[in-house]
Coordinates of C-alpha atoms in Angstrom, one line a residue:
Chain H
N1 CA -48.8 129.4 30.9
A2 CA -49.6 125.8 30.0
G3 CA -53.2 124.9 29.5
V4 CA -55.1 122.0 31.0
M5 CA -53.2 118.8 30.4
Q6 CA -54.6 115.4 30.1
N7 CA -53.0 112.0 29.7
P8 CA -53.0 109.7 28.1
R9 CA -54.5 111.1 25.0
H10 CA -55.6 107.7 23.8
L11 CA -56.3 104.7 25.9
V12 CA -57.3 101.2 24.8
R13 CA -58.7 98.7 27.4
R14 CA -60.3 95.3 27.2
R15 CA -63.6 94.7 28.8
G16 CA -63.1 94.2 32.6
Q17 CA -59.9 96.1 32.8
E18 CA -59.4 99.4 34.7
A19 CA -58.9 102.8 33.1
R20 CA -57.2 105.7 34.8
L21 CA -57.4 109.1 33.2
R22 CA -55.3 112.0 34.5
C23 CA -55.8 115.7 34.5
S24 CA -53.5 118.6 35.5
P25 CA -55.4 121.9 35.7
M26 CA -54.1 125.2 34.5
K27 CA -51.6 126.9 36.8
G28 CA -53.5 128.7 39.5
H29 CA -56.7 126.8 39.0
S30 CA -58.0 124.7 41.9
H31 CA -61.3 123.6 40.5
V32 CA -61.5 120.6 38.2
Y33 CA -64.4 119.2 36.3
W34 CA -64.8 116.0 34.3
Y35 CA -67.1 115.6 31.3
R36 CA -67.9 112.7 29.0
Q37 CA -68.6 113.1 25.3
L38 CA -70.1 110.1 23.5
P39 CA -69.9 109.9 19.7
E40 CA -72.3 112.3 18.1
E41 CA -73.5 113.6 21.5
G42 CA -72.9 116.6 23.5
L43 CA -70.7 117.0 26.6
K44 CA -72.2 115.7 29.8
F45 CA -71.1 116.8 33.2
M46 CA -69.8 114.1 35.4
V47 CA -68.1 115.5 38.5
Y48 CA -66.7 118.7 40.1
L49 CA -63.8 118.6 42.5
Q50 CA -61.6 120.9 44.5
K51 CA -58.4 119.9 46.2
E52 CA -59.2 116.8 48.3
N53 CA -62.9 117.3 48.0
I54 CA -65.7 116.1 45.7
I55 CA -68.1 119.0 45.4
D56 CA -70.7 117.6 43.0
E57 CA -70.7 114.1 41.6
S58 CA -74.3 114.0 40.4
G59 CA -73.3 113.2 36.9
M60 CA -71.2 110.2 37.7
P61 CA -72.5 106.7 37.2
K62 CA -73.1 105.2 40.6
E63 CA -71.0 102.1 40.0
R64 CA -67.5 101.6 38.6
F65 CA -66.6 105.3 38.3
S66 CA -64.7 107.3 40.8
A67 CA -62.7 110.6 40.9
E68 CA -60.2 112.2 43.1
F69 CA -58.1 115.4 43.2
P70 CA -55.4 114.9 45.8
K71 CA -53.5 117.7 47.6
E72 CA -50.5 116.9 45.4
G73 CA -50.7 115.7 41.8
P74 CA -53.2 115.5 39.1
S75 CA -56.9 114.7 39.3
I76 CA -57.7 111.1 38.4
L77 CA -60.9 109.7 36.9
R78 CA -61.0 105.9 37.4
I79 CA -63.2 103.5 35.7
Q80 CA -63.2 100.0 37.0
Q81 CA -64.3 96.9 35.0
V82 CA -64.8 98.8 31.8
V83 CA -67.5 97.9 29.3
R84 CA -67.9 98.8 25.7
G85 CA -70.4 101.5 26.5
D86 CA -67.6 103.4 28.4
S87 CA -65.9 104.1 25.1
A88 CA -66.0 107.9 24.7
A89 CA -63.9 111.0 24.9
Y90 CA -63.4 112.2 28.5
F91 CA -62.6 115.9 29.0
C92 CA -61.2 117.7 32.0
A93 CA -61.8 121.4 32.6
S94 CA -60.5 123.7 35.2
S95 CA -61.3 127.1 36.6
P96 CA -59.6 129.5 39.1
P97 CA -60.5 129.6 42.8
S98 CA -62.8 132.6 42.7
S99 CA -64.3 132.0 39.4
G100 CA -67.3 134.4 39.5
D101 CA -67.5 134.1 35.8
N102 CA -67.9 130.3 36.0
E103 CA -65.7 130.0 32.9
Q104 CA -64.1 126.6 32.5
F105 CA -61.1 125.9 30.3
F106 CA -60.8 122.5 28.7
G107 CA -58.0 120.0 28.1
P108 CA -57.5 118.0 24.9
G109 CA -59.3 115.0 26.2
T110 CA -58.6 111.3 26.6
R111 CA -60.2 109.0 24.1
L112 CA -61.0 105.7 25.7
T113 CA -61.7 102.7 23.5
V114 CA -62.9 99.5 25.1
L115 CA -62.4 96.4 23.0
Chain K
E1 CA -85.8 121.6 33.6
D2 CA -82.7 123.5 32.5
Q3 CA -82.1 123.0 28.8
V4 CA -79.9 124.2 25.9
T5 CA -80.9 123.7 22.3
Q6 CA -78.7 124.6 19.3
S7 CA -79.7 125.0 15.7
P8 CA -79.0 124.1 13.0
E9 CA -77.3 120.8 13.7
A10 CA -75.0 121.4 10.7
L11 CA -74.4 124.3 8.4
R12 CA -72.4 124.4 5.2
L13 CA -71.4 127.8 3.9
Q14 CA -69.3 129.1 1.1
E15 CA -66.3 131.1 2.0
G16 CA -67.4 134.7 2.6
E17 CA -71.0 133.8 3.1
S18 CA -72.2 135.3 6.5
S19 CA -74.7 133.5 8.7
S20 CA -75.8 133.0 12.3
L21 CA -76.0 130.0 14.7
N22 CA -78.7 129.9 17.3
C23 CA -78.7 128.8 20.9
S24 CA -82.0 128.9 22.9
Y25 CA -81.9 128.2 26.6
T26 CA -84.3 127.5 29.4
V27 CA -82.8 128.1 32.8
S28 CA -84.3 129.4 36.1
G29 CA -81.8 132.3 36.4
L30 CA -79.1 133.0 33.9
R31 CA -75.6 133.0 35.3
G32 CA -73.9 133.5 32.0
L33 CA -73.9 131.9 28.6
F34 CA -70.8 130.5 27.1
W35 CA -69.7 129.9 23.5
Y36 CA -67.0 127.4 22.8
R37 CA -65.4 126.2 19.6
Q38 CA -64.4 122.5 19.2
D39 CA -62.2 121.1 16.5
P40 CA -62.2 117.4 15.7
G41 CA -60.2 115.4 18.2
K42 CA -59.7 118.4 20.5
G43 CA -61.1 119.9 23.6
P44 CA -63.5 122.8 23.5
E45 CA -61.8 126.2 23.2
F46 CA -63.4 129.1 25.1
L47 CA -64.7 131.9 23.0
F48 CA -67.1 134.2 24.9
T49 CA -69.2 134.7 28.0
L50 CA -72.4 136.8 27.9
Y51 CA -74.3 137.8 31.0
S52 CA -77.2 140.0 30.2
A53 CA -79.7 140.6 27.5
G54 CA -78.4 143.1 25.0
E55 CA -74.8 142.2 25.6
E56 CA -72.5 141.6 22.6
K57 CA -69.0 140.4 22.3
E58 CA -66.7 140.1 19.2
K59 CA -63.6 138.2 18.2
E60 CA -62.3 138.4 14.7
R61 CA -65.1 137.2 12.4
L62 CA -67.4 136.1 15.3
K63 CA -69.9 138.2 17.2
A64 CA -72.0 136.7 20.0
T65 CA -75.3 138.4 21.1
L66 CA -77.7 137.6 23.9
T67 CA -81.5 138.0 24.5
K68 CA -83.6 136.8 27.4
K69 CA -84.2 133.5 25.7
E70 CA -81.5 132.9 23.1
S71 CA -78.1 133.7 21.9
F72 CA -76.7 134.1 18.4
L73 CA -73.3 133.5 17.1
H74 CA -72.9 135.6 14.0
I75 CA -70.1 134.8 11.6
T76 CA -69.1 137.4 9.1
A77 CA -67.3 136.5 5.9
P78 CA -66.1 133.2 7.2
K79 CA -63.0 131.4 6.1
P80 CA -62.3 127.6 5.8
E81 CA -60.4 127.8 9.1
D82 CA -63.6 128.8 10.9
S83 CA -64.9 125.2 10.2
A84 CA -65.5 123.6 13.6
T85 CA -68.3 122.6 16.0
Y86 CA -69.6 125.6 18.0
L87 CA -71.0 124.8 21.4
C88 CA -73.2 126.8 23.6
A89 CA -73.5 126.2 27.3
V90 CA -75.1 127.6 30.5
P91 CA -74.5 127.0 34.1
R92 CA -77.4 125.4 36.1
Y93 CA -79.0 128.0 38.3
S94 CA -79.1 125.5 41.2
S95 CA -75.4 124.6 40.8
A96 CA -73.3 127.0 38.8
S97 CA -70.4 124.5 38.6
K98 CA -72.6 122.2 36.5
I99 CA -72.6 123.5 33.0
I100 CA -75.2 122.2 30.5
F101 CA -74.0 122.0 26.9
G102 CA -76.0 122.1 23.7
S103 CA -75.3 119.4 21.2
G104 CA -73.5 121.9 18.9
T105 CA -73.6 123.2 15.4
R106 CA -71.1 121.7 12.9
L107 CA -70.0 124.5 10.7
S108 CA -68.3 123.8 7.4
I109 CA -66.9 126.5 5.2
R110 CA -66.1 125.6 1.6
P111 CA -63.3 127.5 -0.1

């Protein structure tokens, strides 16, 4: 059973460009979460999605950041007009539909570098 | 405010030297406490979930325990391959999907 998959693993963008990060949850999981980890800092919650629905986006910056989880295909975290401060590791996690245990399983992350 | 604090920030041990990592939490109502291991350049790897005070879980050289205010991750006779950052996390009471992570303890085991 494949784990959570993220691509690309590394992404380099120049200031002002767009970054698209993809996440495929574990098989059978329908809940997806995005986290950001800045150098020497802990993981910070960004957004929680189910298929075609954003459930909680309270951790997302109000501008330039958006997320979706379409009926078909991976979840996408999109950052428009990237700035140097967006450089970080972005992790996706997933959990099964009736996750009473709230356990989340993480992907390997996408490391975004903004030049 | 819900909060998770881990100590120490970093811990260097000799191979075979047992020790404990601490995670203290403040949350309105505990819905579980998670321990993860994170290796450099990788995503967190799930280790344990604890739900109630007095609960203990073990995996190889690791044992996690829980009280009403803190959790300990005990490591017995560690090996160099146990070197990693260990993260503690709790779901917010108001929104169980939103997990709060501590900043982690960087554990280094010298051979």
